[in-house]
Coordinates of C-alpha atoms and ligand atoms in Angstrom, one line a residue:
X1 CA 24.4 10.9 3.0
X2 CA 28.0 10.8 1.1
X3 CA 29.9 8.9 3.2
X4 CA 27.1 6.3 3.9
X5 CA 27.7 3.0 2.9
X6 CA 24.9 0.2 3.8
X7 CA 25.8 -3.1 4.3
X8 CA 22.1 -5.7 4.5
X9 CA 22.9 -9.2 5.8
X10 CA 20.6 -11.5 3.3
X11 CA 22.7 -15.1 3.5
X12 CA 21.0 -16.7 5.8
X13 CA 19.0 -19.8 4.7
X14 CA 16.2 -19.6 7.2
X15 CA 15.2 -23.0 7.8
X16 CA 12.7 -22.4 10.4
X17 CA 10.3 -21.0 7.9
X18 CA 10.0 -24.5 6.4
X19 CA 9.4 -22.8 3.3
X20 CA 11.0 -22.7 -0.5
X21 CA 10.9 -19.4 -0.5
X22 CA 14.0 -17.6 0.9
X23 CA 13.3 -16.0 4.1
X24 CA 14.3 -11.9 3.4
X25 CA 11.3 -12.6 0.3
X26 CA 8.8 -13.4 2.7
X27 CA 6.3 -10.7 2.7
X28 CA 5.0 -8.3 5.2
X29 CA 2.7 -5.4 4.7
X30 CA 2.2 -7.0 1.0
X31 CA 6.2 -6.5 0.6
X32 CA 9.3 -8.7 0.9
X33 CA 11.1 -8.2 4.5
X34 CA 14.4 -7.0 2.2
X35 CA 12.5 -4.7 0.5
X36 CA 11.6 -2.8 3.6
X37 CA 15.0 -3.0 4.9
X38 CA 15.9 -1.6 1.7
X39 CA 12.9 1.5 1.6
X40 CA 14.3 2.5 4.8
X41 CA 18.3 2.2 3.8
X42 CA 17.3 4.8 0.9
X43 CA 15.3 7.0 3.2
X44 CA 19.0 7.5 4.2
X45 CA 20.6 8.3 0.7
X46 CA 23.3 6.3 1.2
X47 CA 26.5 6.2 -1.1
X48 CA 26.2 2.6 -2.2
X49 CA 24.2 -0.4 -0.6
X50 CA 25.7 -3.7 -0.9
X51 CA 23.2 -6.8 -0.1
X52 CA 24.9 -10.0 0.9
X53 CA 23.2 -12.7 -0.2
X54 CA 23.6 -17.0 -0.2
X55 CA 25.0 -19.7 -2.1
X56 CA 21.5 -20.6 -3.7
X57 CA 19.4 -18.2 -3.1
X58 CA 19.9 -16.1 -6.6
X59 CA 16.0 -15.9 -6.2
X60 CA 16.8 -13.1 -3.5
X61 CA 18.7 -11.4 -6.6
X62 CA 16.3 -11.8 -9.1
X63 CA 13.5 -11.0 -6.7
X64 CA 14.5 -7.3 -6.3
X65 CA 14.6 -5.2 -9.1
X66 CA 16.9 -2.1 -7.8
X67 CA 20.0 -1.2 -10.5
X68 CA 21.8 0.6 -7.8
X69 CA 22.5 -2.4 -5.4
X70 CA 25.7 -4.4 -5.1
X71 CA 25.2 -7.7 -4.5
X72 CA 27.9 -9.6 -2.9
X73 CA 27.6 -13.5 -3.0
X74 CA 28.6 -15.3 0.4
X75 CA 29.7 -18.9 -0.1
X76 CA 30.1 -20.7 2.3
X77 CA 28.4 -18.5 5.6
X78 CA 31.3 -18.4 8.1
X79 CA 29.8 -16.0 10.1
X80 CA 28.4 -12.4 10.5
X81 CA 32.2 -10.9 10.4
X82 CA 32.7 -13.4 6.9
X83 CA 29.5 -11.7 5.2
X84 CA 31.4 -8.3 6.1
X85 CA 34.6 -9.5 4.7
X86 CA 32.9 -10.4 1.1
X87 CA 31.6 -6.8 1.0
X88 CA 35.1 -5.4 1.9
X89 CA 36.1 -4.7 -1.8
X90 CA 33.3 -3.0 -2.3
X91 CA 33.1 0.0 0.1
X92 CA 34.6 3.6 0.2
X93 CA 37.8 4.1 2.1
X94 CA 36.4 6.9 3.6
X95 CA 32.8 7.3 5.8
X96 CA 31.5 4.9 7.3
X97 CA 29.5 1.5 7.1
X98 CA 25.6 0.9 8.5
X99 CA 25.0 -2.8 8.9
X100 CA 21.1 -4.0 8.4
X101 CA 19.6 -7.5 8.8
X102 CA 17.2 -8.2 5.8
X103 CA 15.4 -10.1 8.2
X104 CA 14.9 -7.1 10.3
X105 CA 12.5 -5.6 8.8
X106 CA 11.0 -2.9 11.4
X107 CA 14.1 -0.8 12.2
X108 CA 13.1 2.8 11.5
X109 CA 14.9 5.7 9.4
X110 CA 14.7 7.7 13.0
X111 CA 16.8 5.2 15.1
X112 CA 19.1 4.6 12.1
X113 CA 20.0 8.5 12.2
X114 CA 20.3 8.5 15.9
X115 CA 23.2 5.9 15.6
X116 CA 24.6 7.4 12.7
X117 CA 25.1 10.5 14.1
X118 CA 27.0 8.9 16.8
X119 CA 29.2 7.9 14.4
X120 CA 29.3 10.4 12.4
X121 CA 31.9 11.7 15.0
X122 CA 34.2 8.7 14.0
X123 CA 33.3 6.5 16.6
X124 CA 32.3 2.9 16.3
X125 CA 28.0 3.0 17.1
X126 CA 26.4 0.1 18.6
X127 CA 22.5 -0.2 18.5
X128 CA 21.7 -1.7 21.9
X129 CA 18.9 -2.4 24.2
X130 CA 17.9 -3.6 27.3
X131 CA 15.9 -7.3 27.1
X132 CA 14.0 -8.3 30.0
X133 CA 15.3 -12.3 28.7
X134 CA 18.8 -11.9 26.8
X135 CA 18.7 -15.3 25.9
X136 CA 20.4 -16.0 22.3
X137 CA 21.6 -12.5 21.9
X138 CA 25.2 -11.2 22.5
X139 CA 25.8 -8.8 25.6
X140 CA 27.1 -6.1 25.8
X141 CA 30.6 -5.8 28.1
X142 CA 31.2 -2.8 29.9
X143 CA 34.2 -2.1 32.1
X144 CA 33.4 -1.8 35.9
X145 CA 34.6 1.9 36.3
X146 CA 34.1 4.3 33.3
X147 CA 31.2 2.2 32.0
X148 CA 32.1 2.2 28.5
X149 CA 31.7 -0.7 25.8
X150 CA 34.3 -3.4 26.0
X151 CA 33.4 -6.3 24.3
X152 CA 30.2 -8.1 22.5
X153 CA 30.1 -11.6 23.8
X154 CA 27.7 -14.2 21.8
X155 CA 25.5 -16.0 24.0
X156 CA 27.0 -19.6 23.3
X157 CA 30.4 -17.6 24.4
X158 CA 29.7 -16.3 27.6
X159 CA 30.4 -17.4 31.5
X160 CA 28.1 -17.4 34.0
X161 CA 28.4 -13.3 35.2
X162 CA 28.3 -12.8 31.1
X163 CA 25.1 -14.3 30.9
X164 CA 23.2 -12.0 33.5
X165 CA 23.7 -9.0 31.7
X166 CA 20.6 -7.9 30.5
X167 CA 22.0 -5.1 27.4
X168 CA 22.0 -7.2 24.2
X169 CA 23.6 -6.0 21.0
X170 CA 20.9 -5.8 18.0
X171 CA 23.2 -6.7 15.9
X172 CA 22.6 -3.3 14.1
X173 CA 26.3 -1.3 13.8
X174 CA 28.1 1.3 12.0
X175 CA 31.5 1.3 11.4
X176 CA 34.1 4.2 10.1
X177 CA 35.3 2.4 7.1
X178 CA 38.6 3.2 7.9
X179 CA 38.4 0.8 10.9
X180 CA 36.5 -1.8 9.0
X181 CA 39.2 -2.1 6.8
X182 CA 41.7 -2.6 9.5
X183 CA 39.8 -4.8 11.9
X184 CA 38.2 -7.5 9.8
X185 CA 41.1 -8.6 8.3
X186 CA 41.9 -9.4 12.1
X187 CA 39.2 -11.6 13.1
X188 CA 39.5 -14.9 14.4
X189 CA 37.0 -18.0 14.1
X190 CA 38.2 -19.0 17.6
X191 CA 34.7 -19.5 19.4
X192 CA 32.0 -21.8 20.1
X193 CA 30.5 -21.5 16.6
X194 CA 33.9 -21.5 14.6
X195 CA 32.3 -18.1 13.1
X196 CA 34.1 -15.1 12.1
X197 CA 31.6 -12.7 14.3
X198 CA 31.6 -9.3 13.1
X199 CA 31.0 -8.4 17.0
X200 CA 34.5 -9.6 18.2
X201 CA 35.7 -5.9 16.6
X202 CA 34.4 -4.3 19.8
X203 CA 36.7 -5.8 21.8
X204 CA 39.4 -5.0 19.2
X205 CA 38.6 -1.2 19.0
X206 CA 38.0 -0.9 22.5
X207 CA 42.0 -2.6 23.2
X208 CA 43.0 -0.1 20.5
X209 CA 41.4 2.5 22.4
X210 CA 38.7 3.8 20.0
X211 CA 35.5 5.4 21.6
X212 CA 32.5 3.1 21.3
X213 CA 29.4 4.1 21.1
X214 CA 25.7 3.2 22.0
X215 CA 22.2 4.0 20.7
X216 CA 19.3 2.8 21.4
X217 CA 16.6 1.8 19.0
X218 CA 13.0 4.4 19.4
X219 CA 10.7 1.2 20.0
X220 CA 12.3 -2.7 20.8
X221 CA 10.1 -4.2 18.0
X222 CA 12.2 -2.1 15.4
X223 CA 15.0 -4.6 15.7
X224 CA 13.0 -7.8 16.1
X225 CA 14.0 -10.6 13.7
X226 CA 12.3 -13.0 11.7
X227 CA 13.2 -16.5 12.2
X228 CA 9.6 -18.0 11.8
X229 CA 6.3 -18.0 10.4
X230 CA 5.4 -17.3 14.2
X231 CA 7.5 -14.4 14.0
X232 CA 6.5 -13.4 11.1
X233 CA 3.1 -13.0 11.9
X234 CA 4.0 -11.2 15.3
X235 CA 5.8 -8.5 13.7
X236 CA 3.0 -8.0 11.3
X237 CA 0.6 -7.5 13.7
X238 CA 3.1 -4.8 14.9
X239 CA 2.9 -3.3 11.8
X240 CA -0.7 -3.3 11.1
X241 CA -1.4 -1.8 14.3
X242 CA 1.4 0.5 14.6
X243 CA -0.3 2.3 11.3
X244 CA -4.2 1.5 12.0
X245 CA -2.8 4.0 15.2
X246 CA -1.2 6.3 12.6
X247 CA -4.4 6.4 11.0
X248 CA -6.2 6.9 14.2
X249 CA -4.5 10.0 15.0
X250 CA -4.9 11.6 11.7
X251 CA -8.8 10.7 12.8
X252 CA -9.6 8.2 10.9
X253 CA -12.4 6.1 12.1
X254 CA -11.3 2.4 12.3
X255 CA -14.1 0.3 13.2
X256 CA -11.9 -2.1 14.6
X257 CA -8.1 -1.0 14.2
X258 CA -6.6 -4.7 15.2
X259 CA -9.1 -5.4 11.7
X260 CA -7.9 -3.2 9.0
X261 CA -4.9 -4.7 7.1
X262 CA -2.4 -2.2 5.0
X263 CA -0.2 -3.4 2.6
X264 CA 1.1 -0.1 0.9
X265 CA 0.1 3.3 1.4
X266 CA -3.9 4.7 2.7
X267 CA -4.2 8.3 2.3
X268 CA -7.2 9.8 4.1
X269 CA -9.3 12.9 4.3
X270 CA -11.3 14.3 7.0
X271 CA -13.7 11.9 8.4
X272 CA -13.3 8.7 6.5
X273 CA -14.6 5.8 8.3
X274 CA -13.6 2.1 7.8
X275 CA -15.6 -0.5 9.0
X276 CA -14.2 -4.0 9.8
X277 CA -11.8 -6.5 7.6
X278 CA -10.7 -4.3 4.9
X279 CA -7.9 -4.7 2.6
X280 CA -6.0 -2.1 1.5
X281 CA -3.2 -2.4 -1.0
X282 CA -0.4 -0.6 -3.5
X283 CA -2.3 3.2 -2.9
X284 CA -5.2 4.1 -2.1
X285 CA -6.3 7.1 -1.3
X286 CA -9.7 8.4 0.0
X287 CA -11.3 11.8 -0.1
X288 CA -13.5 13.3 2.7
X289 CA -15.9 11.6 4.5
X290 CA -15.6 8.6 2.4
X291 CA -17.2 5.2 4.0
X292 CA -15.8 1.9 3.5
X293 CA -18.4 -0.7 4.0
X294 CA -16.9 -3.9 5.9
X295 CA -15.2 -6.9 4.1
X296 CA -13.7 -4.3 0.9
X297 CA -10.4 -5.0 -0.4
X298 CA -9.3 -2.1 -2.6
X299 CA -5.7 -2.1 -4.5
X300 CA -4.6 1.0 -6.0
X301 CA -7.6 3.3 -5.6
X302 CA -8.4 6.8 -5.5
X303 CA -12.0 7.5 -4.2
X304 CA -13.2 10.9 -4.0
X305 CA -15.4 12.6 -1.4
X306 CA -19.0 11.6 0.0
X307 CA -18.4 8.4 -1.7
X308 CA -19.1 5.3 0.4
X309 CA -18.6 1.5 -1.1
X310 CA -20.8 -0.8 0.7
X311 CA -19.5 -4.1 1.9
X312 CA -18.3 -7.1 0.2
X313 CA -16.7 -4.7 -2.5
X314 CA -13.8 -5.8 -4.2
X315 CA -11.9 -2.6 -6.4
X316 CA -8.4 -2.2 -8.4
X317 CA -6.4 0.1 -10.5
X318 CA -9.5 2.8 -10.4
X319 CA -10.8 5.8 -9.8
X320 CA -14.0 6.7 -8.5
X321 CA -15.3 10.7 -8.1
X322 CA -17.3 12.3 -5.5
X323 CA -20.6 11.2 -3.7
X324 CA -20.7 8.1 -5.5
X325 CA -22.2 4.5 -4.0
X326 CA -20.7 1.6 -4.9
X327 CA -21.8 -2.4 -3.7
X328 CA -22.6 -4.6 -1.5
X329 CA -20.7 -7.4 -3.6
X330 CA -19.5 -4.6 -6.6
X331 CA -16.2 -6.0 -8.5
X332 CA -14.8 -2.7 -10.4
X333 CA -11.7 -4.2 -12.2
X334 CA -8.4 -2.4 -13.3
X335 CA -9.0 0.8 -15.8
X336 CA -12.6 1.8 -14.5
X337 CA -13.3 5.4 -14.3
X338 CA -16.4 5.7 -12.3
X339 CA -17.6 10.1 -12.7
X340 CA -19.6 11.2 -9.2
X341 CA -22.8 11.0 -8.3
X342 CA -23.0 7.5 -9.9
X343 CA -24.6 3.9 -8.1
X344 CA -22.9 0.6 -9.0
X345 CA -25.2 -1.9 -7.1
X346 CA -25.0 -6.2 -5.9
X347 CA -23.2 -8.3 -8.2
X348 CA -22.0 -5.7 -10.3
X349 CA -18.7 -6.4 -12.5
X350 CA -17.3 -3.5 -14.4
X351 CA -13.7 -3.4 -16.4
X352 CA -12.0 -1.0 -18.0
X353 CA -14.9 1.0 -18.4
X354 CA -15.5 4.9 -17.7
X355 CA -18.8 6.2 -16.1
X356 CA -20.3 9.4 -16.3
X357 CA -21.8 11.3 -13.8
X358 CA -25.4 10.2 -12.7
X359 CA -25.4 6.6 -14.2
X360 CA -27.0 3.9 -12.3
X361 CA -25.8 -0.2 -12.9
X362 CA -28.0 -1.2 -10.1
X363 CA -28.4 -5.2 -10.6
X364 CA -26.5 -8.2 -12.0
X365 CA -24.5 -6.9 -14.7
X366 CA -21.2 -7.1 -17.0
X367 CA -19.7 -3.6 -18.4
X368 CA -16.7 -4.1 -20.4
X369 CA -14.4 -2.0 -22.6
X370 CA -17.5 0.2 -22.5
X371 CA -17.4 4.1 -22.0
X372 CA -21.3 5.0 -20.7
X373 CA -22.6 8.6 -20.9
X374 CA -24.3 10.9 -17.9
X375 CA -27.6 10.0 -16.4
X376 CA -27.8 6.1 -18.2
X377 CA -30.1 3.7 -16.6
X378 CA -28.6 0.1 -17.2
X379 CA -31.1 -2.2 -16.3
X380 CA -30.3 -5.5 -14.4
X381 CA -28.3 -8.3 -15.8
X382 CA -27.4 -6.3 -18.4
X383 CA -24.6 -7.7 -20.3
X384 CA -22.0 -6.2 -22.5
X385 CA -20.4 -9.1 -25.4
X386 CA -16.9 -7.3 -26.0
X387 CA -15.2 -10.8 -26.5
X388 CA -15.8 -13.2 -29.5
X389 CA -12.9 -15.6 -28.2
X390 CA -10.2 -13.8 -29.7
X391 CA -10.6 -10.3 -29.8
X392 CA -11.9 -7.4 -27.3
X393 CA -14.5 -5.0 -29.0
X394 CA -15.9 -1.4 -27.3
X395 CA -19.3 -0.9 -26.4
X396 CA -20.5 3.2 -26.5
X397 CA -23.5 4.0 -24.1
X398 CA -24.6 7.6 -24.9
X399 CA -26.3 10.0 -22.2
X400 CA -29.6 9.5 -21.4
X401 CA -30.0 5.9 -22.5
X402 CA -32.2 3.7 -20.2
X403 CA -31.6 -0.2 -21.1
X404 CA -34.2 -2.6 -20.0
X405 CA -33.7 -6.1 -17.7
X406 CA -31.3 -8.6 -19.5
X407 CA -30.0 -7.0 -22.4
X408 CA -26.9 -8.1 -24.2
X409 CA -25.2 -5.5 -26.3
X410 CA -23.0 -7.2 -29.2
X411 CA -20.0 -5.1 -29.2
X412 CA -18.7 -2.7 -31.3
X413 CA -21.7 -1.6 -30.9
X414 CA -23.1 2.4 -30.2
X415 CA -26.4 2.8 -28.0
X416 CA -27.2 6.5 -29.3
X417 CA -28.1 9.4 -27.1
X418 CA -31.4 9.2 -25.4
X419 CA -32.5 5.6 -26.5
X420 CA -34.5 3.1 -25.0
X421 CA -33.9 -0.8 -25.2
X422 CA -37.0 -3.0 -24.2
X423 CA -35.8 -5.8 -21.7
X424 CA -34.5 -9.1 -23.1
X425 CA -33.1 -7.5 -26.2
X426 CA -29.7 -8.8 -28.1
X427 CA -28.9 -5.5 -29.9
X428 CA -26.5 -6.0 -32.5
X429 CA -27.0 -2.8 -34.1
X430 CA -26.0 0.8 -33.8
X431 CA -29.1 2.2 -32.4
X432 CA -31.6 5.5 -33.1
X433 CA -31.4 8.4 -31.2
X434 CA -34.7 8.7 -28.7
X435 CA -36.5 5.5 -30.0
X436 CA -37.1 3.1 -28.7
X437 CA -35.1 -0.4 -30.0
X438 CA -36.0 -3.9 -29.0
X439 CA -35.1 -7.3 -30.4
X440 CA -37.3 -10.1 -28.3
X441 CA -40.2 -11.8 -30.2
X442 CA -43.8 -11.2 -29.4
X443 CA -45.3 -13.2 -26.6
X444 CA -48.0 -15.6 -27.2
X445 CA -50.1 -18.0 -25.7
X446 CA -51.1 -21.2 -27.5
X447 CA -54.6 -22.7 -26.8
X448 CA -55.1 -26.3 -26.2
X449 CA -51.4 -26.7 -25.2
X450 CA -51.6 -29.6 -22.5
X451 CA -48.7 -30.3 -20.0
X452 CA -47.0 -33.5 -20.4
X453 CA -48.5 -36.1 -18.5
X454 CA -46.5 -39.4 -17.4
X455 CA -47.2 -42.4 -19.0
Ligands
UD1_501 C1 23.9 -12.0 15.8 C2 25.0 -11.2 16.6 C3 24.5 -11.1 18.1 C4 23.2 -10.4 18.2 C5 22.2 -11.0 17.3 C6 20.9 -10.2 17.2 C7 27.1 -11.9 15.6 C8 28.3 -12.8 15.7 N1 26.2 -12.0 16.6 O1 23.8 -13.2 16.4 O2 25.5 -10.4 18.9 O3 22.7 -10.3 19.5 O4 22.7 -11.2 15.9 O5 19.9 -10.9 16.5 O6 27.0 -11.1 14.7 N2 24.4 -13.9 8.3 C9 25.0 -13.9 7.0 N3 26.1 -14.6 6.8 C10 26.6 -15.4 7.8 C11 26.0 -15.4 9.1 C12 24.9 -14.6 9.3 O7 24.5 -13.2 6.1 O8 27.6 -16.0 7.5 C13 23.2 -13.1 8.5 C14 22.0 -14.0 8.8 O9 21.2 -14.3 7.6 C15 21.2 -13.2 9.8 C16 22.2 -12.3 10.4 O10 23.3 -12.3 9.6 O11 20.3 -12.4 9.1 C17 22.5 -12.7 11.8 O12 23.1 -14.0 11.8 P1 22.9 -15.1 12.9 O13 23.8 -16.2 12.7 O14 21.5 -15.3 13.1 O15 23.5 -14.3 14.2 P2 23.0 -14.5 15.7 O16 23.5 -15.7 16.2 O17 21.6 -14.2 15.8
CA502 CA1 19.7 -14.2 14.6

C-alpha cells in the first residue's frame, strides 16, 4: 500500500519477563514476537515502517536484520502518544499511519486490512472489542444518542460508569497522517500516569468533529499481549494449535494436534501422518503419504513420497527422496542427500553425505563427507575417518559395494565399484574393483594358554 506508513511500539522494558533478553526478542513459533509483527506489517506493503525502540535495548536493533526499517529511539518512555511523537519526523504527509505493538504478536494481515479500509476513507480506525473483564484496558466512550466514538479513557482514568463499559480499545489504530501531524503536537500529560497517551486523540478528533471509526479484530487472541512468560506460553499454545488445525483441514493426520510444535513453515501432501511430539522447524516440507514416527525434530527438510522416518529421528538442512525409511534414533546432519528407496537404521549419524538409491546403513554407523553409490550394503558400525584433527577428507563408496561389521575407512579414500570389505578391516587404500579387500589379522588360538589365576 502507498500511503501506508507502520508505526511498531518496541520501547517497552518488560520487566515481568524477568529476563535479560528484551521482551519483543522473545520467541514464539521459533521467531522473535517483533519479527512476526513485522512478517505481517510487510504482508501489507507498506510505504515505510518505523520501529520505536528503548533507551538500552540496541539489542532489539541489532537483533533484526531488515535494511528497510526506521528505527526511532525513545528516551525517556513518556507514554504511548511520546513513542508516536519520536516517529513524527519520519512519516509521509500524506496517507495514513497503522500502529502495531511488537508485543502483539498474533494480530492478523485480515483484521489489519479490515481497519485499514475504514480508514482508508479518511477516518480515524479504532481496533476494538468487546472483553467479558475490561480490566487494565482503556474503554471505549460513546455518546448516548448517535453511538459514535467519543473518547478512549485508560483504565486508571476512568469513574465509576467509565469502568463498566465492556468495549476496550486494543490499542491497534490508524491514523490519516494529516491528523497525526495536527493532534500529537496537542497532547497533554495531564492524567493519572503523567503519560502522553496516544488515545487522548479520540477525544480530540471526535471535538473537532472527524468521523471515528471501529473494527473489530477476526479472533480476540489476535490482539493479546505479552507481558509474561505466562503469557507467552498461552499465546503459543494459540499458535500451535491454531496451525496443527490448519494442518488438520488440509488432512493431515495429527496424532495428537495439542503435540505437534511448528516453528516455521510444514508443507504437506496427501495423507501424511504425524505421530506425537514432533518438531518442526525453518521448512519442511513432506511429500505424499509420508509418516513421521513420534519424538522427530526435523529443521529444514524436504522428504519425498512413501517415505516414513521412524521415531526418535533427529534431521536438518536435507533432503531425502521417495519411499525411503529412515530411524528409530537416525541423526542425518546438514548437507545429506539421501536418493529413494534407501534404509538408514538405529544410531545412525550421517553428514554432508549423498546416498544413492537402494543403499542400506542399517546399524551403528558414521558417514561423513562421503558420497555412496546405488545398492551399497554398509555394514554396522561402520565408520568413515574424514578428520585427522585439522582437516576434512572425502570418502567415495561406489555402487554395489557391500562393507562388512566395523570397518573404518581412512579418508580420502575410494571403495571401487562392486567390492567387498571383510568385517573389522581399517582400509587405507583405494580398493579393487569386485575383490574382495580385508585388513584384520588371522585368528588364532594358542594352546596351553592358562587364565590368570589370583595369587
Ligand atoms: C495501552 C492503551 C490502552 C489499551 C492497551 C491495550 C494508551 C495510553 N493506552 O495501554 O488504551 O487498552 O494499550 O493493551 O495507549 N510503549 C512505548 N513507549 C512508551 C509507552 C509504551 O513504546 O512510552 C509501548 C509499550 O512497549 C507497549 C505498548 O506501547 O508495547 C503499550 O504500552 P503500555 O504502557 O503497556 O500501555 P497500556 O497501559 O497497556
Ligand atoms: Ca499493555
Amino acid at each position: 500500500m502507498k500511503e501506508l506508513n507502520v508505526i511498531i511500539l518496541a520501547a517497552g522494558l518488560g520487566k515481568r519477563m524477568n529476563s535479560s533478553l528484551p521482551k519483543v526478542l522473545h520467541s514464539l513459533a521459533g521467531k522473535s514476537l517483533l519479527s512476526h509483527v513485522l512478517d505481517t506489517a510487510n504482508l501489507l506493503l507498506p510505504h515505510k515502517i518505523c520501529v520505536v525502540y528503548g533507551h538500552g535495548n540496541d539489542a532489539v536493533r541489532n537483533a533484526i536484520v531488515n535494511d528497510g526499517l526506521i528505527w526511532v529511539k525513545q528516551k525517556p518512555q513518556l507514554g504511548t502518544g511520546h513513542a508516536l511523537m519520536q516517529a513524527l519526523p519520519h512519516l509521509d504527509k500524506k496517507g495514513l499511519t497503522l500502529v502495531l505493538y511488537g508485543d502483539v504478536p498474533l494480530i492478523s494481515s485480515e483484521t489489519l486490512k479490515e481497519l485499514l479500509s475504514d480508514s482508508l476513507k479518511g477516518n480515524l480506525a479504532l481496533l476494538t472489542m468487546r472483553a467479558d473483564d475490561p480490566t487494565g484496558y482503556g474503554r471505549i466512550v460513546r455518546d448516548t444518542e448517535a453511538n459514535n466514538i467519543i473518547a478512549i479513557v485508560e483504565d486508571k482514568d476512568t469513574n465509576k460508569d467509565q469502568q463498566k463499559i465492556k468495549e476496550i480499545n486494543t490499542g491497534i489504530m490508524a491514523i490519516p497522517n494529516v491528523n497525526l501531524h495536527e493532534w500529537l503536537p496537542k497532547l497533554q500529560n495531564k492524567n493519572s500516569q503523567k503519560e502522553y497517551y496516544l488515545t487522548d486523540i479520540v477525544a480530540i478528533a471526535a471535538k473537532a468533529g472527524e468521523k471515528i471509526e471501529a473494527a473489530h479484530p477476526s479472533n480476540n487472541w489476535e490482539v493479546l499481549g505479552v507481558n509474561s512468560k505466562v503469557q507467552l506460553a498461552a499465546l503459543e499454545r494459540t499458535y500451535q494449535r491454531n496451525y496443527a488445525e490448519k494442518l488438520l483441514e488440509q488432512g493431515v493426520t495429527l496424532a495428537d494436534p495439542s503435540r505437534t510444535d511448528i516453528r516455521g513453515e510444514l508443507n504437506c501432501g496427501r495423507d501424511v501422518e504425524v505421530d506425537i511430539n514432533c518438531i518442526f522447524e525453518g521448512e519442511v516440507k513432506l511429500g505424499d503419504e509420508v509418516k513421521i514416527g513420534a519424538h522427530c525434530i526435523l529443521k529444514n527438510v524436504e522428504i519425498d513420497a512413501g517415505t516414513t522416518i521412524l521415531p526418535f529421528s533427529l534431521i536438518e538442512d536435507a533432503g531425502i527422496g521417495k519411499n525411503c525409511r529412515v530411524g528409530p534414533f537416525s541423526r542425518i546432519r546438514p548437507g545429506t542427500n539421501l536418493a529413494d528407496e534407501i534404509h538408514i537404521g538405529n544410531f545412525v549419524e550421517i553428514k554432508k553425505s549423498s546416498i544413492n538409491s537402494g543403499s542400506k546403513i542399517n546399524h551403528l554407523s558414521y558417514i561423513g563427507d562421503a558420497t555412496v553409490g546405488k545398492k551399497v550394503n554398509v555394514g554396522a558400525g561402520t565408520i568413515t575417518c574424514n578428520y585427522d584433527g585439522v582437516n576434512k577428507f572425502q570418502t567415495i563408496i561406489e555402487d554395489d559395494v557391500f562393507i562388512g561389521s566395523d570397518t573404518q575407512l581412512i579418508a580420502p579414500v575410494k571403495i571401487t565399484s562392486g567390492s567387498t570389505i571383510g568385517a573389522g578391516s581399517t582400509i587405507t587404500v583405494d580398493t579393487l574393483p569386485e575383490k574382495l579387500t580385508l585388513s584384520r589379522s588371522k585368528q588364532r588360538s594358542i594352546t596351553g594358554w592358562k587364565r590368570p589365576a589370583k595369587k
